Amino acid sequence: MAGFYDRLGAGLDAAALLLCRISLAGVFWRAGRTKVEDGSWLTPSATTRFLFESEYSGVPLPTTLAMYLATWAEHLFPVLLVLGLATRFSALALLLMTLTIQLFVYPDAWWPVHSLWAALALVLVSSGGGWLSLDNLLRGNRYRGVPVRA
């Protein structure tokens, strides 16, 4: 019976990590798409420039650099998360972005918004992409998601 529960737990673990990856990716992908010109993949819009010059001006980076870094990061890291490729690195990057937003842009949005983003990112930084990820495939399928019992 313990084998059944281990397999069930492994399957739920894989599903939970996949859901964490997709959920966190969705938040940042949608944010990234609002920053670009219509019909463009990565060209920031005039509105985005205005926001980085005014509302997001607290970010301790030059405006143009912050605008491009945010736009590119909100496109690259969500794709990597959905694929489960460089999961820990991507989640860490989005966690740092979340903390930057929290500290310098919207300090009143910790609960419930930024705390949930941070929680998803921390799960992925600590656990990786799980069994249903390209990280796992490239690792040679060593991770099966079955917890080791002491």
Coordinates of C-alpha atoms in Angstrom, one line a residue:
M1 CA 0.0 0.0 0.0
A2 CA 2.9 2.4 0.7
G3 CA 4.0 2.0 -2.9
F4 CA 0.6 3.2 -4.1
Y5 CA 0.8 6.3 -2.0
D6 CA 4.4 7.0 -3.1
R7 CA 3.3 6.8 -6.7
L8 CA 0.2 8.9 -6.0
G9 CA 2.4 11.5 -4.2
A10 CA 4.9 11.5 -7.1
G11 CA 2.1 12.1 -9.6
L12 CA 0.6 14.9 -7.5
D13 CA 4.1 16.4 -7.0
A14 CA 4.7 16.5 -10.8
A15 CA 1.2 18.0 -11.4
A16 CA 1.7 20.6 -8.7
L17 CA 5.1 21.7 -10.0
L18 CA 3.7 21.9 -13.5
L19 CA 0.8 24.0 -12.3
C20 CA 3.2 26.3 -10.3
R21 CA 5.3 26.7 -13.5
I22 CA 2.3 27.5 -15.7
S23 CA 0.7 29.8 -13.1
L24 CA 3.8 31.9 -12.5
A25 CA 4.6 32.0 -16.2
G26 CA 1.1 33.2 -17.1
V27 CA 1.3 36.2 -14.7
F28 CA 4.6 37.4 -16.1
W29 CA 3.8 36.6 -19.8
R30 CA 0.6 38.6 -19.7
A31 CA 2.5 41.5 -18.0
G32 CA 5.2 41.3 -20.7
R33 CA 2.7 41.4 -23.6
T34 CA 1.2 44.6 -22.2
K35 CA 4.6 46.2 -22.5
V36 CA 5.1 45.8 -26.2
E37 CA 3.8 47.5 -29.4
D38 CA 0.8 45.8 -31.1
G39 CA 2.1 43.3 -33.7
S40 CA 5.6 43.3 -32.1
W41 CA 7.3 40.6 -30.1
L42 CA 9.8 42.7 -28.0
T43 CA 9.5 46.4 -29.0
P44 CA 8.4 48.3 -25.9
S45 CA 5.5 50.7 -26.5
A46 CA 5.5 54.4 -25.8
T47 CA 3.1 53.7 -22.9
T48 CA 5.7 51.4 -21.4
R49 CA 8.4 54.0 -21.7
F50 CA 6.1 56.5 -20.0
L51 CA 5.3 54.1 -17.1
F52 CA 9.0 53.4 -16.5
E53 CA 9.7 57.2 -16.5
S54 CA 6.9 58.0 -14.1
E55 CA 5.1 55.2 -12.1
Y56 CA 8.1 52.8 -12.1
S57 CA 10.8 55.4 -11.7
G58 CA 11.7 54.1 -8.2
V59 CA 13.5 51.1 -9.8
P60 CA 17.3 51.7 -9.2
L61 CA 18.3 51.3 -12.8
P62 CA 18.4 53.7 -15.8
T63 CA 14.9 54.0 -17.3
T64 CA 15.7 52.5 -20.7
L65 CA 17.7 49.6 -19.2
A66 CA 14.9 48.8 -16.7
M67 CA 12.3 48.9 -19.4
Y68 CA 14.1 46.6 -21.8
L69 CA 15.2 44.2 -19.0
A70 CA 11.6 43.9 -17.7
T71 CA 10.1 43.4 -21.1
W72 CA 12.6 40.8 -22.2
A73 CA 12.5 39.0 -18.8
E74 CA 8.7 38.8 -18.9
H75 CA 8.9 37.0 -22.2
L76 CA 12.0 34.8 -21.8
F77 CA 11.5 33.4 -18.3
P78 CA 7.8 32.4 -18.7
V79 CA 8.6 30.4 -21.8
L80 CA 11.5 28.6 -20.0
L81 CA 9.1 27.9 -17.0
V82 CA 6.4 26.4 -19.2
L83 CA 9.0 24.2 -20.9
G84 CA 10.6 23.3 -17.5
L85 CA 14.0 24.4 -18.8
A86 CA 16.4 26.2 -16.4
T87 CA 13.4 26.2 -14.0
R88 CA 15.3 27.1 -10.9
F89 CA 17.1 30.0 -12.6
S90 CA 14.0 31.3 -14.3
A91 CA 12.0 31.1 -11.0
L92 CA 14.8 32.9 -9.2
A93 CA 14.8 35.6 -11.8
L94 CA 11.1 36.1 -11.5
L95 CA 11.3 36.1 -7.7
L96 CA 13.9 38.9 -7.9
M97 CA 11.7 40.7 -10.3
T98 CA 8.8 40.3 -7.9
L99 CA 10.9 41.6 -5.0
T100 CA 11.9 44.6 -7.1
I101 CA 8.3 45.4 -8.0
Q102 CA 7.3 45.0 -4.3
L103 CA 10.1 47.2 -3.0
F104 CA 10.3 49.9 -5.6
V105 CA 7.0 50.0 -7.6
Y106 CA 4.0 48.8 -5.7
P107 CA 5.0 48.4 -2.0
D108 CA 1.3 48.1 -0.9
A109 CA 0.7 45.0 -3.0
W110 CA 2.4 42.3 -0.9
W111 CA -0.8 40.7 0.2
P112 CA -2.2 38.9 -1.7
V113 CA -0.6 39.6 -5.0
H114 CA 3.2 39.6 -4.6
S115 CA 3.2 37.1 -1.8
L116 CA 1.5 34.5 -4.1
W117 CA 4.0 35.2 -6.9
A118 CA 6.9 34.8 -4.4
A119 CA 5.4 31.6 -3.0
L120 CA 5.2 30.0 -6.5
A121 CA 8.7 31.1 -7.3
L122 CA 10.1 29.8 -4.1
V123 CA 8.5 26.4 -4.6
L124 CA 10.1 26.2 -8.0
V125 CA 13.5 27.4 -6.8
S126 CA 13.5 24.8 -4.1
S127 CA 12.0 21.9 -6.0
G128 CA 12.9 22.5 -9.6
G129 CA 10.6 21.7 -12.5
G130 CA 9.7 18.2 -11.4
W131 CA 9.2 15.1 -13.5
L132 CA 7.3 16.8 -16.3
S133 CA 10.0 19.2 -17.3
L134 CA 12.8 19.4 -19.9
D135 CA 15.2 19.8 -17.0
N136 CA 14.3 16.3 -16.0
L137 CA 14.6 15.0 -19.5
L138 CA 18.0 16.6 -20.0
R139 CA 19.1 15.1 -16.6
G140 CA 18.3 11.6 -17.9
N141 CA 15.0 11.1 -16.1
R142 CA 16.8 10.5 -12.7
Y143 CA 14.1 12.4 -10.8
R144 CA 10.9 10.4 -10.6
G145 CA 9.3 12.5 -7.9
V146 CA 9.1 9.6 -5.4
P147 CA 10.1 11.0 -2.0
V148 CA 12.9 9.4 -0.2
R149 CA 11.7 8.1 3.2
A150 CA 14.1 8.2 6.2

